[in-house]
mmCIF file of C-alpha atoms in Angstrom:
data_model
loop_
_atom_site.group_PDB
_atom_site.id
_atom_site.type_symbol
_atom_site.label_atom_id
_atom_site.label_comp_id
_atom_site.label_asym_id
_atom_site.label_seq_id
_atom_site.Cartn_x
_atom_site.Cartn_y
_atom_site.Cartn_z
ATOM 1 C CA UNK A 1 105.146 63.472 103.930
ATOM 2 C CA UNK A 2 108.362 61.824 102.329
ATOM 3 C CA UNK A 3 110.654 64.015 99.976
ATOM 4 C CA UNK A 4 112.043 63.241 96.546
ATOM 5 C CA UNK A 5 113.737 59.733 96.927
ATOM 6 C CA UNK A 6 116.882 59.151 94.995
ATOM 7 C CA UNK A 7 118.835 55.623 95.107
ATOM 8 C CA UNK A 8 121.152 54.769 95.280
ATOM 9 C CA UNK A 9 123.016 57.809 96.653
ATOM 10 C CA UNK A 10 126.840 56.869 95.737
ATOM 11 C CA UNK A 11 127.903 54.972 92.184
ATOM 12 C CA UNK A 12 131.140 54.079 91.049
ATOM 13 C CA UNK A 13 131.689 52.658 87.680
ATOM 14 C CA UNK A 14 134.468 52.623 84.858
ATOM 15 C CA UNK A 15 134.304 53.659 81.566
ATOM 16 C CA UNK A 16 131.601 52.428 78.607
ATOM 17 C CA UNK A 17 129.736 50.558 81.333
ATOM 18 C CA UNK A 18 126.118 52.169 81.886
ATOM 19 C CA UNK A 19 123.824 52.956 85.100
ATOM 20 C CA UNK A 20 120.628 53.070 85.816
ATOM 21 C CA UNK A 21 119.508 55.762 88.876
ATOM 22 C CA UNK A 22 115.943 55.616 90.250
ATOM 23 C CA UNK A 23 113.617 58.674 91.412
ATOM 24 C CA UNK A 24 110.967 58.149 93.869
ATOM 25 C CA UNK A 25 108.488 61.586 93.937
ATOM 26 C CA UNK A 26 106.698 62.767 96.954
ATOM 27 C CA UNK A 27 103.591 61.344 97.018
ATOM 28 C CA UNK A 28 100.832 63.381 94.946
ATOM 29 C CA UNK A 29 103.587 64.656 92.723
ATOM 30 C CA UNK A 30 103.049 63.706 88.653
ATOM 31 C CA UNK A 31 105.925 65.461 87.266
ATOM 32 C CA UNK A 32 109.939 64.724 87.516
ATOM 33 C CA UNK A 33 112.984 66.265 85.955
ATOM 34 C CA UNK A 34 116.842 65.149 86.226
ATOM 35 C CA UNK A 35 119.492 67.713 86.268
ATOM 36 C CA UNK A 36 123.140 66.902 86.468
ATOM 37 C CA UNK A 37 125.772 69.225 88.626
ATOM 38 C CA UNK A 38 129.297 69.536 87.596
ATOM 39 C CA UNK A 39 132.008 71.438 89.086
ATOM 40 C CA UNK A 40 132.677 73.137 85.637
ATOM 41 C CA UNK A 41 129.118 73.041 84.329
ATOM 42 C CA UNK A 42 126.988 74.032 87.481
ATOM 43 C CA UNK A 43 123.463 72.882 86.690
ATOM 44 C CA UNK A 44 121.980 71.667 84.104
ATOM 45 C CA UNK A 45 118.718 70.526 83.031
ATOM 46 C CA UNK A 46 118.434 66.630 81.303
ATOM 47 C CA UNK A 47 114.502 66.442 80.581
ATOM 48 C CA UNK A 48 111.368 66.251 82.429
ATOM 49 C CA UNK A 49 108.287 63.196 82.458
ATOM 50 C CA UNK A 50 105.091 63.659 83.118
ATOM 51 C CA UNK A 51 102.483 61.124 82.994
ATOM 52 C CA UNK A 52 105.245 58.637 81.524
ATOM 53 C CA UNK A 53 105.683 60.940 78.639
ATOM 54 C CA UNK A 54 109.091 62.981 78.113
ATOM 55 C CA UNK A 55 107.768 66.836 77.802
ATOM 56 C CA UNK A 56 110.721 68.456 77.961
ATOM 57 C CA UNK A 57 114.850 67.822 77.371
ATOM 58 C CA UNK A 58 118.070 69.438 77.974
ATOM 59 C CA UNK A 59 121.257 69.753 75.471
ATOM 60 C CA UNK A 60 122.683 66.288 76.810
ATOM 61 C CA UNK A 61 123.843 63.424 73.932
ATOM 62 C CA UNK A 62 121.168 60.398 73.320
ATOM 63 C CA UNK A 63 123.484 58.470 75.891
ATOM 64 C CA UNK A 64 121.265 60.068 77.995
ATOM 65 C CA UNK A 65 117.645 58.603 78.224
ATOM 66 C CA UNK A 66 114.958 58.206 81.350
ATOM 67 C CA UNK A 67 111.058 57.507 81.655
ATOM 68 C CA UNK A 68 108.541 57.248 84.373
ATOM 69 C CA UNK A 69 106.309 54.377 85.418
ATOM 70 C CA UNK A 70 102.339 54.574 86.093
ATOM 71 C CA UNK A 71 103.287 55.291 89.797
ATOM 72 C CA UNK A 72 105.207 58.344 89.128
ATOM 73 C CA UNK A 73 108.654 56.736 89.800
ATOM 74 C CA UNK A 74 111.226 57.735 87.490
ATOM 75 C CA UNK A 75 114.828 56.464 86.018
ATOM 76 C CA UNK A 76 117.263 57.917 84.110
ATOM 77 C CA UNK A 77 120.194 56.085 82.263
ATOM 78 C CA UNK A 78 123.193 56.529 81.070
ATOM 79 C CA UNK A 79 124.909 54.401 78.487
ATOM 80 C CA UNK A 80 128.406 54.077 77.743
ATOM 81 C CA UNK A 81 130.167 56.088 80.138
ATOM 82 C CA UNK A 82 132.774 58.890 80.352
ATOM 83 C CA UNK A 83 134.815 60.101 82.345
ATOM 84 C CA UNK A 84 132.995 63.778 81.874
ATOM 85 C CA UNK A 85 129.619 61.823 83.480
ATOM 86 C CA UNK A 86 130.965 62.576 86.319
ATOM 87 C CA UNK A 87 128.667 64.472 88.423
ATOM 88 C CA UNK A 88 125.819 64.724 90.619
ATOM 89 C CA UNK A 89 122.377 64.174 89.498
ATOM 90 C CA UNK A 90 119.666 65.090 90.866
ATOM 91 C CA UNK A 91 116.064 64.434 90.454
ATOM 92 C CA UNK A 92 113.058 67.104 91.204
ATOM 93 C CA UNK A 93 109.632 66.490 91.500
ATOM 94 C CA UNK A 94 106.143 68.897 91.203
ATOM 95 C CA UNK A 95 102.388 68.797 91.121
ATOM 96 C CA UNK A 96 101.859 69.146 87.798
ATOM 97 C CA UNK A 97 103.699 69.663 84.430
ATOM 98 C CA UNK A 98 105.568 71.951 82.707
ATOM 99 C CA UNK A 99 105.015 75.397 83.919
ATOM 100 C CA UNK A 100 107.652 77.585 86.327
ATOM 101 C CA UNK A 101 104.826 78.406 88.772
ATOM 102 C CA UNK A 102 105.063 74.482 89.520
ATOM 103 C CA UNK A 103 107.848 74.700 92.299
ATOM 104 C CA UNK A 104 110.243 71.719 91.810
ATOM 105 C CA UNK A 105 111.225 69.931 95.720
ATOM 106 C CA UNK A 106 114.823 68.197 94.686
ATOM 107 C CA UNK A 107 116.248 64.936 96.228
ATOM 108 C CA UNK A 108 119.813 64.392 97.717
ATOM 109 C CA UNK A 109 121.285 63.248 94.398
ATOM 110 C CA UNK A 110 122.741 60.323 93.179
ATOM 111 C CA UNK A 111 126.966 60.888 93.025
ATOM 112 C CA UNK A 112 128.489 58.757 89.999
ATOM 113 C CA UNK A 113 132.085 58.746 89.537
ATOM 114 C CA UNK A 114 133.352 57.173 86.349
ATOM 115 C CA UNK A 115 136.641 55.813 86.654
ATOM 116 C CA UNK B 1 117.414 82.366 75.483
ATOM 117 C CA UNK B 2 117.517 82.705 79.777
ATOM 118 C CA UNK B 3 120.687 83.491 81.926
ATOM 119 C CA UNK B 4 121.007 83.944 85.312
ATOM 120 C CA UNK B 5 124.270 85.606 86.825
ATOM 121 C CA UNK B 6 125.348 85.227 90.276
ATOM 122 C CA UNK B 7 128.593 86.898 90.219
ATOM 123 C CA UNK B 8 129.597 86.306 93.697
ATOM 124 C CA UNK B 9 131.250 83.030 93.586
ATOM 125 C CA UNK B 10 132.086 82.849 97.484
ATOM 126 C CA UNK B 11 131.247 85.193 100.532
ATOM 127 C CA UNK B 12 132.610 84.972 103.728
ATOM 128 C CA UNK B 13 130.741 86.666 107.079
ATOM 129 C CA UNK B 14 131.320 86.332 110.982
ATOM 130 C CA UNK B 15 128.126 85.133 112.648
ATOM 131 C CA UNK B 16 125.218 87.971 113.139
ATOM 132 C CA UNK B 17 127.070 90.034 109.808
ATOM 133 C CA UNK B 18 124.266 90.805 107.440
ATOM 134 C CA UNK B 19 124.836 89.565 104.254
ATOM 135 C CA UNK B 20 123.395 89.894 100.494
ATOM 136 C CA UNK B 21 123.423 87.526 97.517
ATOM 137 C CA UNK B 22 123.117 88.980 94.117
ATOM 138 C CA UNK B 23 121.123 87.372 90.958
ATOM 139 C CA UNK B 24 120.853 88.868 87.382
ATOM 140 C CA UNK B 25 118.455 87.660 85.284
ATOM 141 C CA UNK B 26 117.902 87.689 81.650
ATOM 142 C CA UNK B 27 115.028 86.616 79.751
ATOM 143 C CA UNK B 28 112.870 87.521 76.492
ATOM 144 C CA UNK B 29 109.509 86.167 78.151
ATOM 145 C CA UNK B 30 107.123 88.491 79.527
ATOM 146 C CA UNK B 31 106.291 85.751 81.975
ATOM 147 C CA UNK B 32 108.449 83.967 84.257
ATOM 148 C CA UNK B 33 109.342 82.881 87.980
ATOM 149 C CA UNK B 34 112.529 83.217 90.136
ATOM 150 C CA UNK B 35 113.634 81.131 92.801
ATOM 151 C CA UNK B 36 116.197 80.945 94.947
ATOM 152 C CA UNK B 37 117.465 77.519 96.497
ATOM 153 C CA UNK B 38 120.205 76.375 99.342
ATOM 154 C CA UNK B 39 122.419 73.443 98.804
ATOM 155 C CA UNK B 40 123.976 72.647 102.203
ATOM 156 C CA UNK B 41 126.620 69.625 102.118
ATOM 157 C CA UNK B 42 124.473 66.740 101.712
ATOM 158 C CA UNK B 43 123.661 68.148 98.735
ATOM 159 C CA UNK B 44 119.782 68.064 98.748
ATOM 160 C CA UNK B 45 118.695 71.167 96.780
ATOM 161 C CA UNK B 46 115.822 73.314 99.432
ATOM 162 C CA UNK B 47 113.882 75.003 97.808
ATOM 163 C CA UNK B 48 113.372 79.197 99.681
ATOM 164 C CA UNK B 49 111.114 81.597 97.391
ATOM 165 C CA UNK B 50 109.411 81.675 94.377
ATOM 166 C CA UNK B 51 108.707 85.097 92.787
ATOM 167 C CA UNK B 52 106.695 85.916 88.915
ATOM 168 C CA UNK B 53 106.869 88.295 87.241
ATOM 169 C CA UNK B 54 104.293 90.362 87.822
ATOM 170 C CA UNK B 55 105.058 89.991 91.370
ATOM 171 C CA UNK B 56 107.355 93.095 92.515
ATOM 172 C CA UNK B 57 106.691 92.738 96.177
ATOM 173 C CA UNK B 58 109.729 92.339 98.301
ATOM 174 C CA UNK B 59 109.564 89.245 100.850
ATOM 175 C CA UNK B 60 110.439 89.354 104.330
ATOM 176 C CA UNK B 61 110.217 85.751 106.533
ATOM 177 C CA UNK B 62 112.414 85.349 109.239
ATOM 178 C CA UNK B 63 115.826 86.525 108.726
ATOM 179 C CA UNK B 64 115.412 85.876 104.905
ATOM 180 C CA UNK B 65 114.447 88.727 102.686
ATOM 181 C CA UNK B 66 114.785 89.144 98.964
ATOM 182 C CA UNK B 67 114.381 92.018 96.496
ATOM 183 C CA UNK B 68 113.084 91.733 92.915
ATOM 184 C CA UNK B 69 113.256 94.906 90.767
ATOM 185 C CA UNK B 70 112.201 94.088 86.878
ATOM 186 C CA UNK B 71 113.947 97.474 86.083
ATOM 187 C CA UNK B 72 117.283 95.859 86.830
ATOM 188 C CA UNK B 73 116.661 92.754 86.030
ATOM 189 C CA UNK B 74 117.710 91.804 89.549
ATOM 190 C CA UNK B 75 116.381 89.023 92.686
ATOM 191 C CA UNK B 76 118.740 89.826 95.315
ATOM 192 C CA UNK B 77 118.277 87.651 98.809
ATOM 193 C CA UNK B 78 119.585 88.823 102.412
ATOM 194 C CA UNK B 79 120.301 86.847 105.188
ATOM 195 C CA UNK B 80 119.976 89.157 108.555
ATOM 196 C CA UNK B 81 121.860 88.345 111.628
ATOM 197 C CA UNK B 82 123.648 85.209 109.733
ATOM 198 C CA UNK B 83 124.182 82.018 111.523
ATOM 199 C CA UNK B 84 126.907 79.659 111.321
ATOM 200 C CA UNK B 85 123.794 76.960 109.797
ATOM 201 C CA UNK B 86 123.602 79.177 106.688
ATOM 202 C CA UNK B 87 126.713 78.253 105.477
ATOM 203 C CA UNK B 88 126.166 76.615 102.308
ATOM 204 C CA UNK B 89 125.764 77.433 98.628
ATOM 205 C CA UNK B 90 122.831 79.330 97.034
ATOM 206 C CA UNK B 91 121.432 79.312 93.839
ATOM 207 C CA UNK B 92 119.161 81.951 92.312
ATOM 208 C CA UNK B 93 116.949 80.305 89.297
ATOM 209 C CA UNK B 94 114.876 81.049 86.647
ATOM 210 C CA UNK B 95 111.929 79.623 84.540
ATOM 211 C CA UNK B 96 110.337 81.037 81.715
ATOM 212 C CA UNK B 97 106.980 80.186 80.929
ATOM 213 C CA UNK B 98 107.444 79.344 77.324
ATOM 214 C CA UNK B 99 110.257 76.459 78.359
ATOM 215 C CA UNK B 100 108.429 74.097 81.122
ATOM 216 C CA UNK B 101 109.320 73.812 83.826
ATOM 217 C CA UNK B 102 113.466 73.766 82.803
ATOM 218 C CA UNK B 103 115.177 75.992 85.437
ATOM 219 C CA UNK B 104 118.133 77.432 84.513
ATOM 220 C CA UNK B 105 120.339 78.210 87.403
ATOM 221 C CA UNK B 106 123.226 80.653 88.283
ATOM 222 C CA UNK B 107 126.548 79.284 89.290
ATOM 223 C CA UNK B 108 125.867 79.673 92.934
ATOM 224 C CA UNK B 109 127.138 81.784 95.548
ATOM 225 C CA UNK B 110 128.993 79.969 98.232
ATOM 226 C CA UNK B 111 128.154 81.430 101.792
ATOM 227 C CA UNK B 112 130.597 80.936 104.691
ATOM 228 C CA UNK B 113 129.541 81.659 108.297
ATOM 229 C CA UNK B 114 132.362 81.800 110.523
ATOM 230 C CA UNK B 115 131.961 81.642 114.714
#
């Protein structure tokens, strides 16, 4: 069985330009969440989709927006962007929604540098 | 609101050295789950254990072992007999069962196996 699917794996982009980054589940899996990893920040949690519907979002500025197709697929985008976007992002994926005993399996991440 | 603590920010053992990672948790739910994950270069996030909270039993499988005590608030994981291949960084993580599946993650503990 494939694992979480994340393209494209490097991104380089300057300043108020905006991405898009895709998530491909395993197979079976209904539920994704992004989280972003920063040197300073560590880990952090963006929002989660489930059944195209956002159920659940992190402390991260309206710049920051995703969804999730009838297939399961998943992108996240990020307008306008900093310098601080920085980061590694990295998208998760689970059975079902929104509870802990759902164990999230994470993809290799997608590295954006903003220059 | 949830914390986790991982105040070991690096650790650094020669090969077959037994070696322990520390997590402290805090949370107001009555119900929640713990996981640890390893993050080795490629940065793929791999998912080890899942624990809940009404779950006390300690976990042996292989050389991995971990310890949850509620009293302490504490999810410790040991590595027996380390290997060189273990080097990478850890995170211990917690989800509370009122917030989704939104992990919250320590700042990671980064494990050095030296030859």
């Amino acid at each position: 069985k494939a694992g979480v699917t994340q393209t494209p794996r490097y991104l380089i982009k300057t300043r108020g330009q905006q991405v898009t980054l895709s998530c491909s589940p395993i197979s079976g899996h209904r539920s994704v969440s992004w989280y972003q990893q920063t040197p300073g920040q560590g880990l952090q949690f963006l929002f989660e989709y489930f059944s195209e519907t956002q159920r659940n979002k992190g402390n991260f500025p309206g710049r920051f927006s995703g969804r999730q197709f009838s297939n399961s697929r998943s992108e996240m985008n990020v307008s306008t962007l900093e310098l601080g976007d920085s980061a590694l992002y990295l998208c998760a994926s689970s059975l079902a929604k929104g509870t802990g005993r759902n164990i999230q399996y994470f993809g290799a991440g997608t590295r954006l540098s903003v220059l | 609101a949830q914390k986790v603590t991982q105040a070991q920010t690096e650790i650094s053992v020669v090969e077959k050295e037994d070696v322990t990672l520390d997590c402290v948790y805090e949370t107001r739910d009555t119900t929640y789950y713990l996981f640890w994950y390893k993050q080795p270069p490629s940065g793929e996030l791999v998912f080890l254990i899942r624990r809940n909270s009404f779950d006390e039993q300690n976990e042996i499988s292989g050389r991995y072992s971990w310890n949850f005590q509620k009293s302490t608030s504490s999810f410790n994981f040991t590595i027996t007999a380390s290997q060189v291949v273990d080097s990478a960084v850890y995170f211990c993580a917690l989800s509370e069962e009122t917030s989704g599946s939104r992990l919250t993650f320590g700042e990671g503990t980064q494990l050095t196996v030296n030859p």
